[in-house]
Amino acid sequence: QVQLVESGGGSVQAGGSLRLSCTVSGYTNRRACMGWFRQGPGQERERVASIDSAGEKIYADSVKGRFTISQDNAKNTLDLQMNDLKPEDSDMYYCALEDCPFGYCSCWPSNAMDYWGKGTLVTISS
């Protein structure tokens, strides 16, 4: 059974930093896309950053230059370093994985993702 578990959320002041981490277990295929998404109450789910099956990193315009996504295949982790945080970054952040054993996958649209973590809350105060 595939499980994704997020950690690292919390509360910081604007301008601060947080590092989110997602640990994957039970996934045995070799080709996937992984990403971080965020969603607030009544909001649409937004892709924050992802690493597609070709290793390309994609960022939402709102986080470019501030967030960095990284993957450690040896540790089965996906991290999101978030710097210069803003109040509008406050949200529930989710790690997700799209299984793509036969070809390319890009972590979009969000309903293409096969597995989701339960989320970690990020709160930024002004």
PDB file of C-alpha atoms in Angstrom, residues 47-124:
ATOM      1  CA  ARG A  47      -0.078  22.979  -7.889  1.00  0.00           C
ATOM      2  CA  VAL A  48       2.772  24.673  -6.074  1.00  0.00           C
ATOM      3  CA  ALA A  49       5.712  22.741  -7.480  1.00  0.00           C
ATOM      4  CA  SER A  50       6.368  19.394  -9.076  1.00  0.00           C
ATOM      5  CA  ILE A  51       9.047  17.195 -10.567  1.00  0.00           C
ATOM      6  CA  ASP A  52       7.757  15.436 -13.654  1.00  0.00           C
ATOM      7  CA  SER A  53       8.726  11.967 -14.805  1.00  0.00           C
ATOM      8  CA  ALA A  54      11.542  13.454 -16.906  1.00  0.00           C
ATOM      9  CA  GLY A  55      12.978  15.241 -13.882  1.00  0.00           C
ATOM     10  CA  GLU A  56      11.818  18.690 -14.922  1.00  0.00           C
ATOM     11  CA  LYS A  57      10.852  21.023 -12.100  1.00  0.00           C
ATOM     12  CA  ILE A  58       7.768  23.161 -12.492  1.00  0.00           C
ATOM     13  CA  TYR A  59       6.727  25.992 -10.190  1.00  0.00           C
ATOM     14  CA  ALA A  60       3.619  28.078  -9.855  1.00  0.00           C
ATOM     15  CA  ASP A  61       4.291  31.692 -10.828  1.00  0.00           C
ATOM     16  CA  SER A  62       3.375  32.801  -7.320  1.00  0.00           C
ATOM     17  CA  VAL A  63       6.264  30.863  -5.745  1.00  0.00           C
ATOM     18  CA  LYS A  64       9.017  31.111  -8.361  1.00  0.00           C
ATOM     19  CA  GLY A  65      12.233  32.347  -6.838  1.00  0.00           C
ATOM     20  CA  ARG A  66      11.017  31.625  -3.307  1.00  0.00           C
ATOM     21  CA  PHE A  67      10.273  27.884  -3.231  1.00  0.00           C
ATOM     22  CA  THR A  68      12.549  25.020  -4.215  1.00  0.00           C
ATOM     23  CA  ILE A  69      11.416  21.456  -4.743  1.00  0.00           C
ATOM     24  CA  SER A  70      13.844  18.562  -4.414  1.00  0.00           C
ATOM     25  CA  GLN A  71      13.701  14.805  -4.447  1.00  0.00           C
ATOM     26  CA  ASP A  72      15.894  12.191  -2.800  1.00  0.00           C
ATOM     27  CA  ASN A  73      15.211   8.840  -4.429  1.00  0.00           C
ATOM     28  CA  ALA A  74      17.481   7.003  -2.014  1.00  0.00           C
ATOM     29  CA  LYS A  75      15.433   8.239   0.930  1.00  0.00           C
ATOM     30  CA  ASN A  76      12.102   8.248  -0.918  1.00  0.00           C
ATOM     31  CA  THR A  77      11.457  11.831   0.063  1.00  0.00           C
ATOM     32  CA  LEU A  78      10.182  14.950  -1.651  1.00  0.00           C
ATOM     33  CA  ASP A  79      11.009  18.265  -0.028  1.00  0.00           C
ATOM     34  CA  LEU A  80       9.770  21.797  -0.497  1.00  0.00           C
ATOM     35  CA  GLN A  81      11.986  24.580   0.800  1.00  0.00           C
ATOM     36  CA  MET A  82       9.876  27.692   1.227  1.00  0.00           C
ATOM     37  CA  ASN A  83      11.605  31.027   1.731  1.00  0.00           C
ATOM     38  CA  ASP A  84      10.349  34.588   2.000  1.00  0.00           C
ATOM     39  CA  LEU A  85       6.950  33.323   3.002  1.00  0.00           C
ATOM     40  CA  LYS A  86       3.919  35.559   2.604  1.00  0.00           C
ATOM     41  CA  PRO A  87       0.540  35.491   4.340  1.00  0.00           C
ATOM     42  CA  GLU A  88      -1.035  34.370   1.066  1.00  0.00           C
ATOM     43  CA  ASP A  89       1.094  31.208   1.248  1.00  0.00           C
ATOM     44  CA  SER A  90      -0.986  30.104   4.244  1.00  0.00           C
ATOM     45  CA  ASP A  91      -2.750  26.923   3.297  1.00  0.00           C
ATOM     46  CA  MET A  92      -2.927  23.186   3.699  1.00  0.00           C
ATOM     47  CA  TYR A  93      -0.100  21.649   1.691  1.00  0.00           C
ATOM     48  CA  TYR A  94      -0.384  18.199   0.174  1.00  0.00           C
ATOM     49  CA  CYS A  95       2.177  15.867  -1.319  1.00  0.00           C
ATOM     50  CA  ALA A  96       0.998  13.775  -4.241  1.00  0.00           C
ATOM     51  CA  LEU A  97       2.304  11.150  -6.637  1.00  0.00           C
ATOM     52  CA  GLU A  98       1.245  10.296 -10.173  1.00  0.00           C
ATOM     53  CA  ASP A  99       2.180   6.801 -11.267  1.00  0.00           C
ATOM     54  CA  CYS A 100       3.249   6.681 -14.927  1.00  0.00           C
ATOM     55  CA  PRO A 101       4.847   3.339 -15.752  1.00  0.00           C
ATOM     56  CA  PHE A 102       4.337   3.621 -19.519  1.00  0.00           C
ATOM     57  CA  GLY A 103       5.204   7.166 -20.429  1.00  0.00           C
ATOM     58  CA  TYR A 104       5.510  10.776 -19.423  1.00  0.00           C
ATOM     59  CA  CYS A 105       3.458  12.349 -16.677  1.00  0.00           C
ATOM     60  CA  SER A 106       3.432  15.916 -15.443  1.00  0.00           C
ATOM     61  CA  CYS A 107       1.411  16.031 -12.209  1.00  0.00           C
ATOM     62  CA  TRP A 108      -1.387  17.913 -13.922  1.00  0.00           C
ATOM     63  CA  PRO A 109      -4.307  18.129 -13.723  1.00  0.00           C
ATOM     64  CA  SER A 110      -4.513  17.423 -10.032  1.00  0.00           C
ATOM     65  CA  ASN A 111      -7.102  14.700 -10.530  1.00  0.00           C
ATOM     66  CA  ALA A 112      -4.446  12.747 -12.448  1.00  0.00           C
ATOM     67  CA  MET A 113      -2.574  12.189  -9.209  1.00  0.00           C
ATOM     68  CA  ASP A 114      -2.890   8.666  -7.905  1.00  0.00           C
ATOM     69  CA  TYR A 115      -1.828   9.041  -4.296  1.00  0.00           C
ATOM     70  CA  TRP A 116      -2.139  11.869  -1.776  1.00  0.00           C
ATOM     71  CA  GLY A 117      -0.869  12.577   1.676  1.00  0.00           C
ATOM     72  CA  LYS A 118      -3.144  13.933   4.389  1.00  0.00           C
ATOM     73  CA  GLY A 119      -1.587  17.356   4.305  1.00  0.00           C
ATOM     74  CA  THR A 120       0.363  19.665   6.563  1.00  0.00           C
ATOM     75  CA  LEU A 121      -0.798  23.123   7.591  1.00  0.00           C
ATOM     76  CA  VAL A 122       1.266  26.218   6.868  1.00  0.00           C
ATOM     77  CA  THR A 123       0.277  29.489   8.537  1.00  0.00           C
ATOM     78  CA  ILE A 124       2.060  32.750   7.799  1.00  0.00           C
TER      79      ILE A 124
END
